[in-house]
mmCIF file of C-alpha atoms and ligand atoms in Angstrom:
data_model
loop_
_atom_site.group_PDB
_atom_site.id
_atom_site.type_symbol
_atom_site.label_atom_id
_atom_site.label_comp_id
_atom_site.label_asym_id
_atom_site.label_seq_id
_atom_site.Cartn_x
_atom_site.Cartn_y
_atom_site.Cartn_z
ATOM 1 C CA MET A 1 11.985 18.978 -25.817
ATOM 2 C CA TYR A 2 10.381 17.269 -23.095
ATOM 3 C CA ASP A 3 9.311 13.315 -22.503
ATOM 4 C CA LEU A 4 5.712 13.617 -21.487
ATOM 5 C CA VAL A 5 3.242 16.733 -21.404
ATOM 6 C CA ILE A 6 -0.196 16.318 -19.184
ATOM 7 C CA LYS A 7 -2.073 19.455 -20.202
ATOM 8 C CA LYS A 8 -4.926 20.698 -18.112
ATOM 9 C CA ALA A 9 -4.535 18.384 -15.278
ATOM 10 C CA LYS A 10 -7.224 19.085 -12.124
ATOM 11 C CA LEU A 11 -5.316 18.754 -7.953
ATOM 12 C CA ILE A 12 -7.293 17.201 -5.738
ATOM 13 C CA ASP A 13 -7.426 21.455 -4.439
ATOM 14 C CA GLU A 14 -9.522 21.544 -7.871
ATOM 15 C CA SER A 15 -6.723 23.688 -9.517
ATOM 16 C CA ILE A 16 -5.377 23.192 -12.764
ATOM 17 C CA VAL A 17 -1.792 22.826 -13.938
ATOM 18 C CA ASP A 18 0.248 21.506 -16.867
ATOM 19 C CA ILE A 19 2.482 18.999 -15.838
ATOM 20 C CA ALA A 20 5.839 17.886 -17.465
ATOM 21 C CA VAL A 21 7.546 14.837 -17.587
ATOM 22 C CA HIS A 22 11.550 14.531 -18.316
ATOM 23 C CA LEU A 23 13.766 11.081 -17.909
ATOM 24 C CA GLY A 24 11.480 9.926 -15.893
ATOM 25 C CA LYS A 25 11.083 13.111 -13.201
ATOM 26 C CA ILE A 26 8.340 15.237 -12.892
ATOM 27 C CA VAL A 27 10.762 18.640 -14.343
ATOM 28 C CA GLU A 28 8.000 21.549 -14.463
ATOM 29 C CA ILE A 29 4.485 22.520 -12.860
ATOM 30 C CA SER A 30 2.780 25.122 -14.481
ATOM 31 C CA LYS A 31 -0.651 26.994 -15.697
ATOM 32 C CA ASN A 32 0.907 26.565 -19.244
ATOM 33 C CA ILE A 33 3.316 25.053 -20.494
ATOM 34 C CA THR A 34 4.418 25.875 -23.834
ATOM 35 C CA GLU A 35 7.923 24.129 -24.450
ATOM 36 C CA GLN A 36 7.354 21.272 -26.942
ATOM 37 C CA SER A 37 6.971 17.662 -26.167
ATOM 38 C CA GLN A 38 7.340 13.778 -27.733
ATOM 39 C CA GLN A 39 3.984 13.015 -26.045
ATOM 40 C CA ILE A 40 0.639 14.686 -24.824
ATOM 41 C CA LEU A 41 -2.147 13.537 -22.567
ATOM 42 C CA ASP A 42 -4.703 16.260 -22.301
ATOM 43 C CA LEU A 43 -7.226 16.259 -19.315
ATOM 44 C CA HIS A 44 -9.120 18.787 -19.959
ATOM 45 C CA ALA A 45 -9.513 20.039 -16.947
ATOM 46 C CA LYS A 46 -11.907 17.022 -16.307
ATOM 47 C CA HIS A 47 -10.042 14.673 -14.523
ATOM 48 C CA TYR A 48 -7.932 15.063 -11.140
ATOM 49 C CA ILE A 49 -4.159 13.869 -11.099
ATOM 50 C CA SER A 50 -1.878 12.917 -8.110
ATOM 51 C CA ALA A 51 0.823 11.800 -6.891
ATOM 52 C CA GLY A 52 1.369 7.817 -8.509
ATOM 53 C CA TRP A 53 -0.380 5.766 -5.336
ATOM 54 C CA ILE A 54 1.410 3.494 -3.542
ATOM 55 C CA ASP A 55 -0.232 0.390 -2.015
ATOM 56 C CA SER A 56 1.846 -0.596 1.155
ATOM 57 C CA HIS A 57 0.487 -4.045 1.596
ATOM 58 C CA THR A 58 -0.276 -6.316 -1.298
ATOM 59 C CA HIS A 59 0.294 -9.671 -2.130
ATOM 60 C CA CYS A 60 2.010 -10.225 -5.355
ATOM 61 C CA PHE A 61 4.456 -13.506 -6.140
ATOM 62 C CA ALA A 62 2.818 -15.461 -9.181
ATOM 63 C CA ARG A 63 4.290 -18.374 -7.414
ATOM 64 C CA SER A 64 2.743 -18.119 -4.149
ATOM 65 C CA PRO A 65 0.005 -21.263 -3.220
ATOM 66 C CA ILE A 66 -1.914 -19.113 -1.555
ATOM 67 C CA TYR A 67 -1.551 -15.377 -1.875
ATOM 68 C CA TYR A 68 -0.549 -14.628 -5.362
ATOM 69 C CA ASP A 69 -1.394 -11.820 -8.204
ATOM 70 C CA ALA A 70 0.511 -10.365 -11.192
ATOM 71 C CA PRO A 71 1.957 -6.776 -9.967
ATOM 72 C CA ASP A 72 0.108 -4.662 -13.116
ATOM 73 C CA LEU A 73 -2.929 -6.139 -12.446
ATOM 74 C CA ILE A 74 -3.276 -4.821 -9.041
ATOM 75 C CA GLY A 75 -0.570 -1.989 -10.211
ATOM 76 C CA THR A 76 -0.713 -0.158 -12.908
ATOM 77 C CA LYS A 77 -3.745 -1.689 -14.333
ATOM 78 C CA ALA A 78 -5.609 0.039 -11.434
ATOM 79 C CA GLY A 79 -3.908 3.093 -11.208
ATOM 80 C CA VAL A 80 -1.384 2.414 -8.150
ATOM 81 C CA THR A 81 1.880 2.757 -9.820
ATOM 82 C CA SER A 82 3.965 1.451 -6.735
ATOM 83 C CA VAL A 83 3.060 -1.943 -4.753
ATOM 84 C CA VAL A 84 4.855 -3.181 -1.970
ATOM 85 C CA ASP A 85 4.758 -7.223 -1.784
ATOM 86 C CA ALA A 86 4.347 -7.631 2.442
ATOM 87 C CA GLY A 87 5.754 -10.646 3.402
ATOM 88 C CA SER A 88 4.647 -13.441 0.497
ATOM 89 C CA VAL A 89 8.464 -14.468 0.291
ATOM 90 C CA GLY A 90 10.870 -15.363 2.190
ATOM 91 C CA ALA A 91 14.692 -15.576 1.762
ATOM 92 C CA LEU A 92 14.553 -18.925 0.051
ATOM 93 C CA ASP A 93 12.555 -17.506 -3.026
ATOM 94 C CA ILE A 94 13.203 -13.795 -2.739
ATOM 95 C CA ASP A 95 15.535 -14.529 -6.072
ATOM 96 C CA GLU A 96 12.823 -15.621 -8.087
ATOM 97 C CA PHE A 97 10.738 -12.600 -7.046
ATOM 98 C CA TYR A 98 12.869 -10.125 -7.997
ATOM 99 C CA GLN A 99 13.073 -11.744 -11.475
ATOM 100 C CA LEU A 100 9.401 -11.918 -12.090
ATOM 101 C CA ALA A 101 9.178 -8.269 -10.485
ATOM 102 C CA GLN A 102 11.456 -6.708 -13.141
ATOM 103 C CA GLN A 103 9.202 -7.492 -16.023
ATOM 104 C CA ALA A 104 6.101 -5.393 -14.697
ATOM 105 C CA ASN A 105 6.016 -1.969 -15.625
ATOM 106 C CA THR A 106 4.813 -1.095 -12.045
ATOM 107 C CA HIS A 107 7.280 -0.707 -9.068
ATOM 108 C CA VAL A 108 7.581 -3.510 -6.958
ATOM 109 C CA TYR A 109 9.167 -3.678 -3.870
ATOM 110 C CA SER A 110 9.503 -6.399 -0.726
ATOM 111 C CA PHE A 111 9.008 -6.757 2.619
ATOM 112 C CA LEU A 112 11.004 -9.777 3.238
ATOM 113 C CA ASN A 113 9.014 -12.499 5.398
ATOM 114 C CA ILE A 114 11.524 -13.152 8.984
ATOM 115 C CA SER A 115 10.470 -16.691 7.735
ATOM 116 C CA LYS A 116 12.740 -18.247 5.083
ATOM 117 C CA ILE A 117 9.428 -19.772 3.546
ATOM 118 C CA GLY A 118 7.504 -17.090 3.435
ATOM 119 C CA LEU A 119 3.514 -17.820 2.607
ATOM 120 C CA ILE A 120 4.002 -21.122 1.474
ATOM 121 C CA ARG A 121 1.686 -22.113 3.724
ATOM 122 C CA GLN A 122 -0.322 -20.010 6.462
ATOM 123 C CA SER A 123 2.040 -21.206 9.099
ATOM 124 C CA GLU A 124 5.551 -19.951 8.608
ATOM 125 C CA LEU A 125 6.518 -19.035 11.800
ATOM 126 C CA ALA A 126 4.938 -22.292 13.849
ATOM 127 C CA ASP A 127 8.573 -23.526 13.290
ATOM 128 C CA MET A 128 11.278 -21.374 14.574
ATOM 129 C CA ARG A 129 13.598 -23.126 12.350
ATOM 130 C CA ASP A 130 12.253 -21.813 9.213
ATOM 131 C CA ILE A 131 14.111 -18.418 10.462
ATOM 132 C CA ASP A 132 17.312 -18.515 9.079
ATOM 133 C CA VAL A 133 19.284 -15.235 10.277
ATOM 134 C CA PRO A 134 22.792 -15.596 7.803
ATOM 135 C CA LEU A 135 20.551 -15.914 4.768
ATOM 136 C CA PHE A 136 18.261 -13.744 5.708
ATOM 137 C CA ASP A 137 21.156 -10.992 5.897
ATOM 138 C CA THR A 138 22.211 -12.348 3.089
ATOM 139 C CA MET A 139 19.703 -11.589 0.743
ATOM 140 C CA LEU A 140 18.913 -7.868 2.371
ATOM 141 C CA ALA A 141 22.228 -6.866 1.509
ATOM 142 C CA LYS A 142 21.998 -8.342 -2.079
ATOM 143 C CA TYR A 143 18.514 -6.708 -3.078
ATOM 144 C CA SER A 144 19.010 -3.413 -0.563
ATOM 145 C CA HIS A 145 16.577 -1.991 -3.459
ATOM 146 C CA PHE A 146 14.323 -4.077 -3.661
ATOM 147 C CA ILE A 147 13.812 -5.488 -0.311
ATOM 148 C CA ILE A 148 12.599 -1.830 1.821
ATOM 149 C CA GLY A 149 11.257 -3.870 4.898
ATOM 150 C CA ILE A 150 10.524 -6.540 6.973
ATOM 151 C CA LYS A 151 7.387 -8.677 7.745
ATOM 152 C CA VAL A 152 6.300 -10.702 11.097
ATOM 153 C CA ARG A 153 2.755 -12.264 10.581
ATOM 154 C CA MET A 154 1.400 -12.236 14.538
ATOM 155 C CA SER A 155 -1.180 -14.412 14.739
ATOM 156 C CA ARG A 156 -2.300 -17.706 16.133
ATOM 157 C CA SER A 157 -2.770 -19.764 13.058
ATOM 158 C CA VAL A 158 0.982 -18.054 11.714
ATOM 159 C CA VAL A 159 3.091 -18.133 14.913
ATOM 160 C CA GLY A 160 1.424 -21.800 16.528
ATOM 161 C CA GLU A 161 2.858 -22.262 19.631
ATOM 162 C CA ASN A 162 5.473 -19.723 19.155
ATOM 163 C CA GLY A 163 3.629 -17.238 20.921
ATOM 164 C CA ILE A 164 5.552 -13.776 20.582
ATOM 165 C CA LEU A 165 8.985 -15.470 20.090
ATOM 166 C CA PRO A 166 9.080 -14.594 16.601
ATOM 167 C CA LEU A 167 8.498 -10.947 17.084
ATOM 168 C CA VAL A 168 11.570 -11.425 19.707
ATOM 169 C CA LYS A 169 13.212 -12.732 16.488
ATOM 170 C CA ALA A 170 12.568 -10.175 14.448
ATOM 171 C CA LYS A 171 13.177 -6.927 16.463
ATOM 172 C CA ASP A 172 16.727 -8.535 16.768
ATOM 173 C CA MET A 173 16.751 -9.122 12.718
ATOM 174 C CA GLN A 174 16.084 -5.660 12.083
ATOM 175 C CA LYS A 175 18.736 -3.807 14.255
ATOM 176 C CA LYS A 176 21.536 -4.608 11.468
ATOM 177 C CA SER A 177 19.344 -2.862 8.992
ATOM 178 C CA GLY A 178 17.158 -0.617 10.229
ATOM 179 C CA LEU A 179 14.676 -1.113 8.025
ATOM 180 C CA PRO A 180 11.286 -0.673 9.023
ATOM 181 C CA LEU A 181 9.086 -4.125 10.291
ATOM 182 C CA MET A 182 5.607 -4.720 9.773
ATOM 183 C CA ILE A 183 3.664 -6.206 11.890
ATOM 184 C CA HIS A 184 0.650 -8.603 11.052
ATOM 185 C CA VAL A 185 -1.850 -8.619 13.533
ATOM 186 C CA GLY A 186 -4.686 -11.405 13.706
ATOM 187 C CA ASN A 187 -6.132 -14.067 16.299
ATOM 188 C CA ASN A 188 -4.385 -14.443 19.802
ATOM 189 C CA PRO A 189 -2.232 -15.230 20.885
ATOM 190 C CA PRO A 190 -0.217 -13.623 20.418
ATOM 191 C CA GLU A 191 -2.180 -10.671 22.698
ATOM 192 C CA LEU A 192 -1.922 -7.383 21.206
ATOM 193 C CA ASP A 193 -0.860 -5.587 24.027
ATOM 194 C CA ASP A 194 2.277 -8.296 24.577
ATOM 195 C CA ILE A 195 3.489 -7.431 20.440
ATOM 196 C CA ALA A 196 2.199 -3.036 20.745
ATOM 197 C CA ASP A 197 4.664 -2.936 23.863
ATOM 198 C CA MET A 198 7.502 -4.137 21.926
ATOM 199 C CA LEU A 199 7.450 -2.000 18.327
ATOM 200 C CA THR A 200 9.773 0.974 18.346
ATOM 201 C CA LYS A 201 9.271 4.635 16.058
ATOM 202 C CA GLY A 202 8.817 3.450 12.283
ATOM 203 C CA ASP A 203 7.362 0.280 12.662
ATOM 204 C CA ILE A 204 3.863 -0.274 11.163
ATOM 205 C CA ILE A 205 1.020 -2.414 12.442
ATOM 206 C CA THR A 206 -0.892 -3.859 9.460
ATOM 207 C CA HIS A 207 -4.552 -5.093 9.940
ATOM 208 C CA CYS A 208 -5.179 -1.666 11.882
ATOM 209 C CA PHE A 209 -9.128 -1.600 12.168
ATOM 210 C CA ASN A 210 -9.690 -5.518 11.987
ATOM 211 C CA GLY A 211 -12.497 -6.417 13.495
ATOM 212 C CA LYS A 212 -11.249 -9.473 15.940
ATOM 213 C CA PRO A 213 -11.319 -9.447 19.378
ATOM 214 C CA ASN A 214 -7.614 -8.976 19.426
ATOM 215 C CA ARG A 215 -8.567 -5.523 17.883
ATOM 216 C CA ILE A 216 -7.432 -1.995 18.743
ATOM 217 C CA PHE A 217 -9.953 -1.696 21.140
ATOM 218 C CA ASP A 218 -10.892 -3.105 25.007
ATOM 219 C CA LYS A 219 -14.057 -4.651 25.869
ATOM 220 C CA GLU A 220 -15.616 -1.232 27.071
ATOM 221 C CA ASN A 221 -14.192 -0.081 23.114
ATOM 222 C CA ASN A 222 -11.903 2.174 24.430
ATOM 223 C CA LEU A 223 -8.146 1.999 22.753
ATOM 224 C CA ARG A 224 -5.912 -0.255 24.400
ATOM 225 C CA ASP A 225 -3.383 1.778 26.329
ATOM 226 C CA SER A 226 -0.530 -0.138 24.752
ATOM 227 C CA ILE A 227 -1.439 0.972 21.559
ATOM 228 C CA ARG A 228 -1.948 4.842 22.283
ATOM 229 C CA ARG A 229 1.624 4.385 23.804
ATOM 230 C CA ALA A 230 2.597 2.898 20.689
ATOM 231 C CA ILE A 231 1.379 5.371 18.588
ATOM 232 C CA LYS A 232 2.965 7.838 21.068
ATOM 233 C CA ARG A 233 6.310 6.312 20.242
ATOM 234 C CA GLY A 234 5.942 6.605 16.322
ATOM 235 C CA VAL A 235 4.239 3.110 15.395
ATOM 236 C CA ILE A 236 2.200 3.353 12.410
ATOM 237 C CA LEU A 237 -0.984 2.559 11.586
ATOM 238 C CA ASP A 238 -1.454 1.189 8.004
ATOM 239 C CA ILE A 239 -5.021 -0.504 6.974
ATOM 240 C CA GLY A 240 -4.304 -3.606 5.031
ATOM 241 C CA HIS A 241 -7.740 -4.297 4.511
ATOM 242 C CA GLY A 242 -7.830 -7.949 3.413
ATOM 243 C CA GLY A 243 -10.550 -10.340 3.290
ATOM 244 C CA GLU A 244 -10.925 -10.325 7.031
ATOM 245 C CA SER A 245 -9.094 -7.409 8.330
ATOM 246 C CA PHE A 246 -11.323 -4.197 8.073
ATOM 247 C CA SER A 247 -14.047 -3.539 9.968
ATOM 248 C CA PHE A 248 -16.125 -0.523 9.338
ATOM 249 C CA ALA A 249 -17.428 -0.379 13.210
ATOM 250 C CA VAL A 250 -13.696 -0.148 14.002
ATOM 251 C CA ALA A 251 -12.719 2.332 11.358
ATOM 252 C CA GLU A 252 -15.705 4.672 12.569
ATOM 253 C CA ARG A 253 -14.760 4.381 16.317
ATOM 254 C CA ALA A 254 -11.448 4.912 16.115
ATOM 255 C CA LYS A 255 -12.152 8.624 13.814
ATOM 256 C CA LEU A 256 -14.606 9.338 16.828
ATOM 257 C CA LEU A 257 -11.299 8.897 18.730
ATOM 258 C CA ASP A 258 -9.413 11.433 16.412
ATOM 259 C CA ILE A 259 -7.124 7.832 15.582
ATOM 260 C CA TYR A 260 -6.279 7.639 11.829
ATOM 261 C CA PRO A 261 -4.129 5.242 10.174
ATOM 262 C CA THR A 262 -1.042 6.976 7.952
ATOM 263 C CA THR A 263 -1.218 4.438 5.055
ATOM 264 C CA ILE A 264 -4.603 3.148 3.642
ATOM 265 C CA SER A 265 -3.538 -0.194 2.193
ATOM 266 C CA SER A 266 -5.392 -3.447 0.300
ATOM 267 C CA ASP A 267 -3.907 -6.793 1.255
ATOM 268 C CA ILE A 268 -5.160 -7.486 -2.250
ATOM 269 C CA TYR A 269 -4.367 -10.560 -3.829
ATOM 270 C CA SER A 270 -6.412 -12.485 -6.854
ATOM 271 C CA LYS A 271 -9.120 -13.689 -5.044
ATOM 272 C CA ASN A 272 -9.955 -10.481 -2.777
ATOM 273 C CA ARG A 273 -9.610 -8.526 -6.111
ATOM 274 C CA ILE A 274 -11.512 -10.784 -7.847
ATOM 275 C CA GLN A 275 -14.214 -11.520 -5.616
ATOM 276 C CA GLY A 276 -13.725 -8.733 -3.014
ATOM 277 C CA PRO A 277 -14.556 -7.269 -0.096
ATOM 278 C CA VAL A 278 -11.016 -5.638 -1.738
ATOM 279 C CA PHE A 279 -11.534 -5.441 -5.139
ATOM 280 C CA SER A 280 -8.633 -2.820 -5.945
ATOM 281 C CA LEU A 281 -6.968 -0.179 -3.893
ATOM 282 C CA ALA A 282 -9.727 2.588 -5.532
ATOM 283 C CA ASN A 283 -12.131 0.714 -3.954
ATOM 284 C CA VAL A 284 -10.694 0.592 -0.141
ATOM 285 C CA MET A 285 -10.038 4.430 -0.637
ATOM 286 C CA THR A 286 -13.631 4.854 -1.183
ATOM 287 C CA LYS A 287 -14.778 3.089 1.495
ATOM 288 C CA PHE A 288 -13.103 6.214 3.463
ATOM 289 C CA ILE A 289 -14.975 8.991 1.611
ATOM 290 C CA CYS A 290 -18.107 6.809 3.328
ATOM 291 C CA LEU A 291 -16.304 7.681 6.597
ATOM 292 C CA GLY A 292 -15.998 10.691 5.995
ATOM 293 C CA TYR A 293 -12.286 11.367 5.590
ATOM 294 C CA SER A 294 -11.487 14.132 3.282
ATOM 295 C CA ARG A 295 -10.391 13.776 0.024
ATOM 296 C CA GLU A 296 -6.956 14.792 0.551
ATOM 297 C CA ARG A 297 -6.124 12.709 4.017
ATOM 298 C CA ILE A 298 -7.008 10.183 1.665
ATOM 299 C CA ILE A 299 -4.363 10.403 -1.132
ATOM 300 C CA ASP A 300 -2.047 11.680 0.989
ATOM 301 C CA SER A 301 -2.296 8.072 2.665
ATOM 302 C CA VAL A 302 -1.606 6.155 -0.498
ATOM 303 C CA THR A 303 0.894 8.982 -1.903
ATOM 304 C CA LYS A 304 3.490 10.910 0.450
ATOM 305 C CA ASN A 305 2.793 8.809 3.771
ATOM 306 C CA ALA A 306 3.325 5.945 2.041
ATOM 307 C CA ALA A 307 6.442 6.917 0.501
ATOM 308 C CA GLN A 308 7.308 8.159 4.233
ATOM 309 C CA ILE A 309 7.131 5.187 5.961
ATOM 310 C CA LEU A 310 8.149 3.361 3.395
ATOM 311 C CA HIS A 311 11.769 5.736 2.644
ATOM 312 C CA LEU A 312 10.812 6.128 -1.037
ATOM 313 C CA GLU A 313 12.676 9.134 -1.150
ATOM 314 C CA ASN A 314 11.762 10.345 -4.974
ATOM 315 C CA LYS A 315 8.330 9.325 -4.405
ATOM 316 C CA GLY A 316 4.875 10.546 -3.625
ATOM 317 C CA LYS A 317 4.712 14.221 -3.988
ATOM 318 C CA LEU A 318 3.832 15.912 -7.695
ATOM 319 C CA SER A 319 6.665 18.085 -7.390
ATOM 320 C CA ILE A 320 9.680 19.131 -9.479
ATOM 321 C CA GLY A 321 12.160 16.502 -9.022
ATOM 322 C CA TYR A 322 10.441 13.782 -7.915
ATOM 323 C CA ASP A 323 9.899 10.635 -9.757
ATOM 324 C CA ALA A 324 7.375 10.830 -12.634
ATOM 325 C CA ASP A 325 4.947 8.673 -11.079
ATOM 326 C CA LEU A 326 1.519 9.931 -11.654
ATOM 327 C CA THR A 327 -2.006 8.580 -11.347
ATOM 328 C CA ILE A 328 -5.051 10.205 -13.123
ATOM 329 C CA PHE A 329 -8.656 9.527 -11.554
ATOM 330 C CA ASP A 330 -11.955 10.673 -11.576
ATOM 331 C CA ILE A 331 -13.792 11.226 -8.416
ATOM 332 C CA LYS A 332 -17.057 10.000 -10.078
ATOM 333 C CA GLN A 333 -20.472 11.090 -7.944
ATOM 334 C CA GLU A 334 -22.278 8.354 -8.179
ATOM 335 C CA THR A 335 -23.585 5.882 -5.105
ATOM 336 C CA VAL A 336 -22.268 2.365 -4.536
ATOM 337 C CA SER A 337 -22.619 -0.082 -1.611
ATOM 338 C CA LEU A 338 -19.221 -1.084 0.107
ATOM 339 C CA SER A 339 -19.024 -4.402 2.311
ATOM 340 C CA ASP A 340 -16.106 -4.544 5.023
ATOM 341 C CA SER A 341 -14.491 -7.625 5.880
ATOM 342 C CA GLU A 342 -17.447 -8.717 8.583
ATOM 343 C CA GLY A 343 -20.071 -8.389 6.061
ATOM 344 C CA GLU A 344 -21.308 -5.051 6.909
ATOM 345 C CA VAL A 345 -22.260 -2.568 4.211
ATOM 346 C CA ARG A 346 -21.980 1.150 4.104
ATOM 347 C CA GLN A 347 -23.047 3.477 0.965
ATOM 348 C CA SER A 348 -20.535 6.196 -0.600
ATOM 349 C CA HIS A 349 -21.730 8.546 -2.988
ATOM 350 C CA GLU A 350 -18.482 9.314 -4.673
ATOM 351 C CA GLN A 351 -15.919 7.159 -5.727
ATOM 352 C CA PHE A 352 -12.363 7.211 -6.668
ATOM 353 C CA VAL A 353 -12.389 5.762 -10.416
ATOM 354 C CA PRO A 354 -8.318 5.259 -11.409
ATOM 355 C CA LEU A 355 -8.501 6.299 -15.420
ATOM 356 C CA ALA A 356 -4.814 5.744 -16.257
ATOM 357 C CA CYS A 357 -1.330 6.129 -14.278
ATOM 358 C CA VAL A 358 2.662 7.455 -15.959
ATOM 359 C CA VAL A 359 5.612 5.211 -14.061
ATOM 360 C CA THR A 360 8.860 6.021 -14.681
ATOM 361 C CA GLY A 361 10.668 3.097 -16.647
ATOM 362 C CA SER A 362 13.863 1.442 -14.884
ATOM 363 C CA LYS A 363 15.683 0.803 -18.430
ATOM 364 C CA GLU A 364 17.371 4.555 -19.002
ATOM 365 C CA HIS A 365 14.239 6.265 -17.660
ATOM 366 C CA THR A 366 11.719 5.809 -20.185
ATOM 367 C CA VAL A 367 8.159 6.203 -19.067
ATOM 368 C CA CYS A 368 5.396 4.112 -19.498
ATOM 369 C CA ILE A 369 1.480 5.307 -19.490
ATOM 370 C CA GLY A 370 -0.846 2.960 -18.554
ATOM 371 C CA ILE A 371 -5.057 3.422 -19.207
ATOM 372 C CA THR A 372 -6.944 1.774 -17.518
ATOM 373 C CA GLU A 373 -10.212 -0.007 -18.855
ATOM 374 C CA GLU A 374 -12.424 3.220 -17.377
ATOM 375 C CA GLY A 375 -9.909 5.744 -19.023
ATOM 376 C CA SER A 376 -10.536 4.299 -22.349
ATOM 377 C CA LYS A 377 -14.038 4.550 -21.910
ATOM 378 C CA ASN A 378 -13.426 8.235 -21.280
ATOM 379 C CA GLY A 379 -11.349 8.933 -24.442
ATOM 380 C CA LEU A 380 -8.276 9.256 -22.673
ATOM 381 C CA LYS A 381 -5.249 9.074 -25.252
ATOM 382 C CA ILE A 382 -1.941 10.234 -25.841
ATOM 383 C CA SER A 383 -1.292 11.918 -28.652
ATOM 384 C CA ASN A 384 2.088 13.051 -30.406
HETATM 385 ZN ZN1 ZN B 401 -1.170 -9.155 4.205
#
């Protein structure tokens, strides 16, 4: 007797399979599962399924005064099974964030801000005394399953007069744990070339396709040598769309030069979720359909690529033995207008619409199934 069987699910390659979930894991994938199951979700060969979507850059510490949201509003209610909070929280607030995160159905992880104050104000690295290395190390050890990376924001409004110094510190603080370091890039100084030259394999440049002067292209619109060298060393590009950090023009130019992000992420929080231009991870994914990315590439960038760069070993693949995190969605044939962070608009003739997701529970491997508003409209329901 399985916990859950999903009948007639459509994979991204259009093949139709049954998928069984038991004790929080994917246990069988085949044409026709005959084993009994506690619960059944029939997708009638109509709806798609993939490994659960992972948003590698969000803000979901509810008590943050500037960038706050509730994990499930950007997570299970939007087809996203795992969210990474990218530096909203520093060592001073991580205890509280951890407690809050445990109440969510969505899997929540933290990239701990190197500044102990986190994002309680925009300029968390303007005073180097806010970097408390012993406290940082203590929290990293205390929450080793929850803190999966380190965040440093390297733009003018954040670092004040400190220039490249916070990044020098961050690279040093990274040494002990070896965790991935996510670097926010934006307005200069510090200069992008100086930042890029310090990064090593597995470090993540977020807001990679921002349209600010300090972008990945030089004045002639060619890729900066520093970025080319960084990519060659294994530095990763992450979208981190946000309210100010995604430009269609930059993304289009990048595609022309054969430069692709490893991960598509939203940088979502309440304001850009409600007012746009982010709205949801699915909406950001749809923007890459306008850009001519294949559906497979888009899905990979929120599943297996994300799991790989975040070192989430049991996630990101729809395969036997992996965590039973699954996203059910439609690719709706409908023309939509989408705006980037610069107010530029493009049209897409299809869009990703999340309908439901399955998430493994933390307690005794229970399975939670979230059906979105759109999923209910489509008549998706669980039968016993
Ligand atoms: Zn962010």
